GROMACS .gro file of C-alpha atoms in nm:
model
  190
    1UNK     CA    1  -0.660   0.028  -0.727
    2UNK     CA    2  -0.538  -0.020  -0.370
    3UNK     CA    3  -0.265  -0.185  -0.165
    4UNK     CA    4  -0.245  -0.276   0.203
    5UNK     CA    5   0.034  -0.326   0.453
    6UNK     CA    6  -0.004  -0.686   0.563
    7UNK     CA    7   0.059  -0.846   0.899
    8UNK     CA    8   0.355  -1.080   0.842
    9UNK     CA    9   0.259  -1.281   1.153
   10UNK     CA   10  -0.091  -1.361   1.021
   11UNK     CA   11  -0.105  -1.735   0.935
   12UNK     CA   12  -0.284  -1.663   0.605
   13UNK     CA   13   0.032  -1.475   0.495
   14UNK     CA   14   0.269  -1.768   0.569
   15UNK     CA   15   0.347  -1.862   0.207
   16UNK     CA   16   0.376  -1.500   0.092
   17UNK     CA   17   0.621  -1.414   0.373
   18UNK     CA   18   0.830  -1.725   0.304
   19UNK     CA   19   0.838  -1.640  -0.065
   20UNK     CA   20   0.926  -1.273  -0.006
   21UNK     CA   21   1.216  -1.372   0.223
   22UNK     CA   22   1.342  -1.624  -0.034
   23UNK     CA   23   1.323  -1.363  -0.313
   24UNK     CA   24   1.520  -1.110  -0.107
   25UNK     CA   25   1.786  -1.367  -0.019
   26UNK     CA   26   1.806  -1.488  -0.381
   27UNK     CA   27   1.908  -1.141  -0.498
   28UNK     CA   28   2.156  -1.096  -0.211
   29UNK     CA   29   1.953  -0.883   0.031
   30UNK     CA   30   2.059  -1.036   0.362
   31UNK     CA   31   2.031  -0.735   0.595
   32UNK     CA   32   1.887  -0.388   0.569
   33UNK     CA   33   1.579  -0.281   0.383
   34UNK     CA   34   1.408  -0.505   0.133
   35UNK     CA   35   1.101  -0.398  -0.061
   36UNK     CA   36   0.934  -0.704  -0.210
   37UNK     CA   37   0.604  -0.672  -0.396
   38UNK     CA   38   0.417  -0.994  -0.464
   39UNK     CA   39   0.080  -1.097  -0.597
   40UNK     CA   40  -0.086  -1.412  -0.465
   41UNK     CA   41  -0.409  -1.608  -0.508
   42UNK     CA   42  -0.661  -1.610  -0.224
   43UNK     CA   43  -0.764  -1.952  -0.097
   44UNK     CA   44  -1.111  -1.930   0.063
   45UNK     CA   45  -1.304  -2.165   0.288
   46UNK     CA   46  -1.576  -2.384   0.130
   47UNK     CA   47  -1.839  -2.111   0.176
   48UNK     CA   48  -1.610  -1.852   0.021
   49UNK     CA   49  -1.651  -1.619   0.318
   50UNK     CA   50  -1.306  -1.635   0.482
   51UNK     CA   51  -0.957  -1.624   0.339
   52UNK     CA   52  -0.766  -1.929   0.459
   53UNK     CA   53  -0.436  -1.846   0.290
   54UNK     CA   54  -0.267  -1.656   0.011
   55UNK     CA   55  -0.108  -1.911  -0.224
   56UNK     CA   56   0.115  -1.923  -0.532
   57UNK     CA   57   0.290  -1.588  -0.480
   58UNK     CA   58   0.456  -1.427  -0.783
   59UNK     CA   59   0.718  -1.154  -0.765
   60UNK     CA   60   0.631  -0.814  -0.906
   61UNK     CA   61   0.932  -0.618  -0.779
   62UNK     CA   62   1.225  -0.653  -0.539
   63UNK     CA   63   1.476  -0.393  -0.428
   64UNK     CA   64   1.727  -0.323  -0.152
   65UNK     CA   65   1.535  -0.019  -0.036
   66UNK     CA   66   1.246   0.097   0.174
   67UNK     CA   67   0.901   0.087   0.020
   68UNK     CA   68   0.817   0.385  -0.196
   69UNK     CA   69   0.558   0.655  -0.155
   70UNK     CA   70   0.446   0.696   0.203
   71UNK     CA   71   0.457   0.327   0.291
   72UNK     CA   72   0.768   0.357   0.512
   73UNK     CA   73   0.624   0.644   0.717
   74UNK     CA   74   0.285   0.472   0.734
   75UNK     CA   75   0.450   0.153   0.855
   76UNK     CA   76   0.636   0.356   1.117
   77UNK     CA   77   0.296   0.489   1.231
   78UNK     CA   78   0.153   0.142   1.289
   79UNK     CA   79   0.450  -0.073   1.399
   80UNK     CA   80   0.532  -0.003   1.762
   81UNK     CA   81   0.885   0.112   1.850
   82UNK     CA   82   1.025   0.087   1.497
   83UNK     CA   83   1.178   0.357   1.280
   84UNK     CA   84   1.246   0.238   0.925
   85UNK     CA   85   1.472   0.532   0.844
   86UNK     CA   86   1.716   0.506   1.136
   87UNK     CA   87   1.713   0.126   1.111
   88UNK     CA   88   1.809   0.147   0.744
   89UNK     CA   89   2.108   0.368   0.827
   90UNK     CA   90   2.216   0.144   1.116
   91UNK     CA   91   2.193  -0.170   0.902
   92UNK     CA   92   2.413  -0.012   0.634
   93UNK     CA   93   2.666   0.071   0.905
   94UNK     CA   94   2.668  -0.294   1.012
   95UNK     CA   95   2.500  -0.227   1.345
   96UNK     CA   96   2.217  -0.428   1.496
   97UNK     CA   97   1.907  -0.235   1.402
   98UNK     CA   98   1.642  -0.361   1.640
   99UNK     CA   99   1.630  -0.535   1.971
  100UNK     CA  100   1.480  -0.879   1.933
  101UNK     CA  101   1.203  -0.975   1.956
  102UNK     CA  102   1.005  -0.698   1.788
  103UNK     CA  103   0.661  -0.754   1.646
  104UNK     CA  104   0.596  -0.620   1.299
  105UNK     CA  105   0.225  -0.678   1.349
  106UNK     CA  106   0.058  -0.349   1.248
  107UNK     CA  107  -0.132  -0.178   1.531
  108UNK     CA  108  -0.381  -0.038   1.278
  109UNK     CA  109  -0.507  -0.113   0.928
  110UNK     CA  110  -0.324   0.065   0.645
  111UNK     CA  111  -0.444   0.115   0.289
  112UNK     CA  112  -0.291   0.298  -0.009
  113UNK     CA  113  -0.548   0.408  -0.268
  114UNK     CA  114  -0.463   0.477  -0.632
  115UNK     CA  115  -0.687   0.740  -0.794
  116UNK     CA  116  -0.732   0.649  -1.160
  117UNK     CA  117  -0.761   0.865  -1.469
  118UNK     CA  118  -1.032   0.698  -1.676
  119UNK     CA  119  -1.007   0.908  -1.990
  120UNK     CA  120  -0.728   1.079  -2.183
  121UNK     CA  121  -0.747   1.452  -2.244
  122UNK     CA  122  -0.729   1.793  -2.075
  123UNK     CA  123  -0.800   1.804  -1.699
  124UNK     CA  124  -1.082   2.052  -1.637
  125UNK     CA  125  -1.143   1.987  -1.266
  126UNK     CA  126  -1.065   1.742  -0.987
  127UNK     CA  127  -1.322   1.673  -0.714
  128UNK     CA  128  -1.271   1.473  -0.395
  129UNK     CA  129  -1.453   1.504  -0.063
  130UNK     CA  130  -1.252   1.410   0.248
  131UNK     CA  131  -1.484   1.590   0.493
  132UNK     CA  132  -1.605   1.273   0.668
  133UNK     CA  133  -1.292   1.064   0.606
  134UNK     CA  134  -1.168   0.995   0.959
  135UNK     CA  135  -0.874   0.768   0.869
  136UNK     CA  136  -0.696   1.003   0.626
  137UNK     CA  137  -0.319   0.991   0.675
  138UNK     CA  138  -0.225   1.195   0.368
  139UNK     CA  139  -0.290   1.242  -0.002
  140UNK     CA  140  -0.120   1.385  -0.305
  141UNK     CA  141  -0.226   1.463  -0.659
  142UNK     CA  142   0.013   1.409  -0.949
  143UNK     CA  143  -0.202   1.605  -1.195
  144UNK     CA  144  -0.364   1.947  -1.186
  145UNK     CA  145  -0.623   2.140  -1.380
  146UNK     CA  146  -0.482   2.223  -1.724
  147UNK     CA  147  -0.265   1.911  -1.753
  148UNK     CA  148  -0.298   1.683  -2.054
  149UNK     CA  149  -0.332   1.327  -1.923
  150UNK     CA  150  -0.364   0.974  -2.053
  151UNK     CA  151  -0.579   0.697  -1.913
  152UNK     CA  152  -0.421   0.524  -1.613
  153UNK     CA  153  -0.223   0.216  -1.714
  154UNK     CA  154   0.001   0.172  -1.406
  155UNK     CA  155   0.066   0.331  -1.066
  156UNK     CA  156   0.277   0.609  -1.212
  157UNK     CA  157  -0.005   0.727  -1.437
  158UNK     CA  158  -0.262   0.774  -1.159
  159UNK     CA  159  -0.416   1.111  -1.083
  160UNK     CA  160  -0.301   1.079  -0.724
  161UNK     CA  161  -0.283   0.871  -0.409
  162UNK     CA  162  -0.463   0.860  -0.074
  163UNK     CA  163  -0.324   0.688   0.234
  164UNK     CA  164  -0.556   0.572   0.514
  165UNK     CA  165  -0.474   0.441   0.864
  166UNK     CA  166  -0.722   0.324   1.129
  167UNK     CA  167  -0.953   0.043   1.230
  168UNK     CA  168  -1.019  -0.190   0.936
  169UNK     CA  169  -1.393  -0.120   0.913
  170UNK     CA  170  -1.336   0.258   0.926
  171UNK     CA  171  -1.068   0.235   0.655
  172UNK     CA  172  -1.303   0.030   0.436
  173UNK     CA  173  -1.583   0.287   0.482
  174UNK     CA  174  -1.343   0.571   0.405
  175UNK     CA  175  -1.221   0.386   0.095
  176UNK     CA  176  -1.580   0.386  -0.032
  177UNK     CA  177  -1.616   0.757   0.056
  178UNK     CA  178  -1.298   0.846  -0.133
  179UNK     CA  179  -1.377   0.643  -0.446
  180UNK     CA  180  -1.741   0.756  -0.458
  181UNK     CA  181  -1.648   1.125  -0.427
  182UNK     CA  182  -1.340   1.128  -0.653
  183UNK     CA  183  -1.411   1.263  -1.001
  184UNK     CA  184  -1.158   1.392  -1.250
  185UNK     CA  185  -1.329   1.583  -1.531
  186UNK     CA  186  -1.132   1.543  -1.855
  187UNK     CA  187  -1.208   1.707  -2.189
  188UNK     CA  188  -1.118   1.457  -2.462
  189UNK     CA  189  -0.876   1.587  -2.723
  190UNK     CA  190  -0.921   1.465  -3.078
   0.00000   0.00000   0.00000
């Protein structure tokens, strides 16, 4: 129900980054944009309190494109001196896109929330309170009152999305605020 933009320089991401690069190269993406989605297991310390590494990554999707949704603009917001859109155009023109070295370490924590539809039927109302959400970047709803919906089964069947940017603790608090206030009232159809 959520995704985060990860810091590729974080040592716990080492195996995931290596895998993502290998996947992109394997399908011929050698320069330009590469969107690689992976899922990996968390390896914790003995107490289970800290993540030591993400292991055994598995590919979900790969494409020679920028990330979808608002991820490219969110990344631009948190990676200093980098514009994904102009760099994509330059790379397709065969020009060097960035001066090296550039750090892709995010300057803030980024989270993409998926708002689920938990019941099929006719949408009667949609409630969400963002009054005290300080890290809100943007949000969009894919459904409206009067729509006939089915229960969420993937990201394209969500009611909507919320994107948060800020300090990690503030984003986590705002995630709780969003999920606790979001209610989609659906009248079942039989």
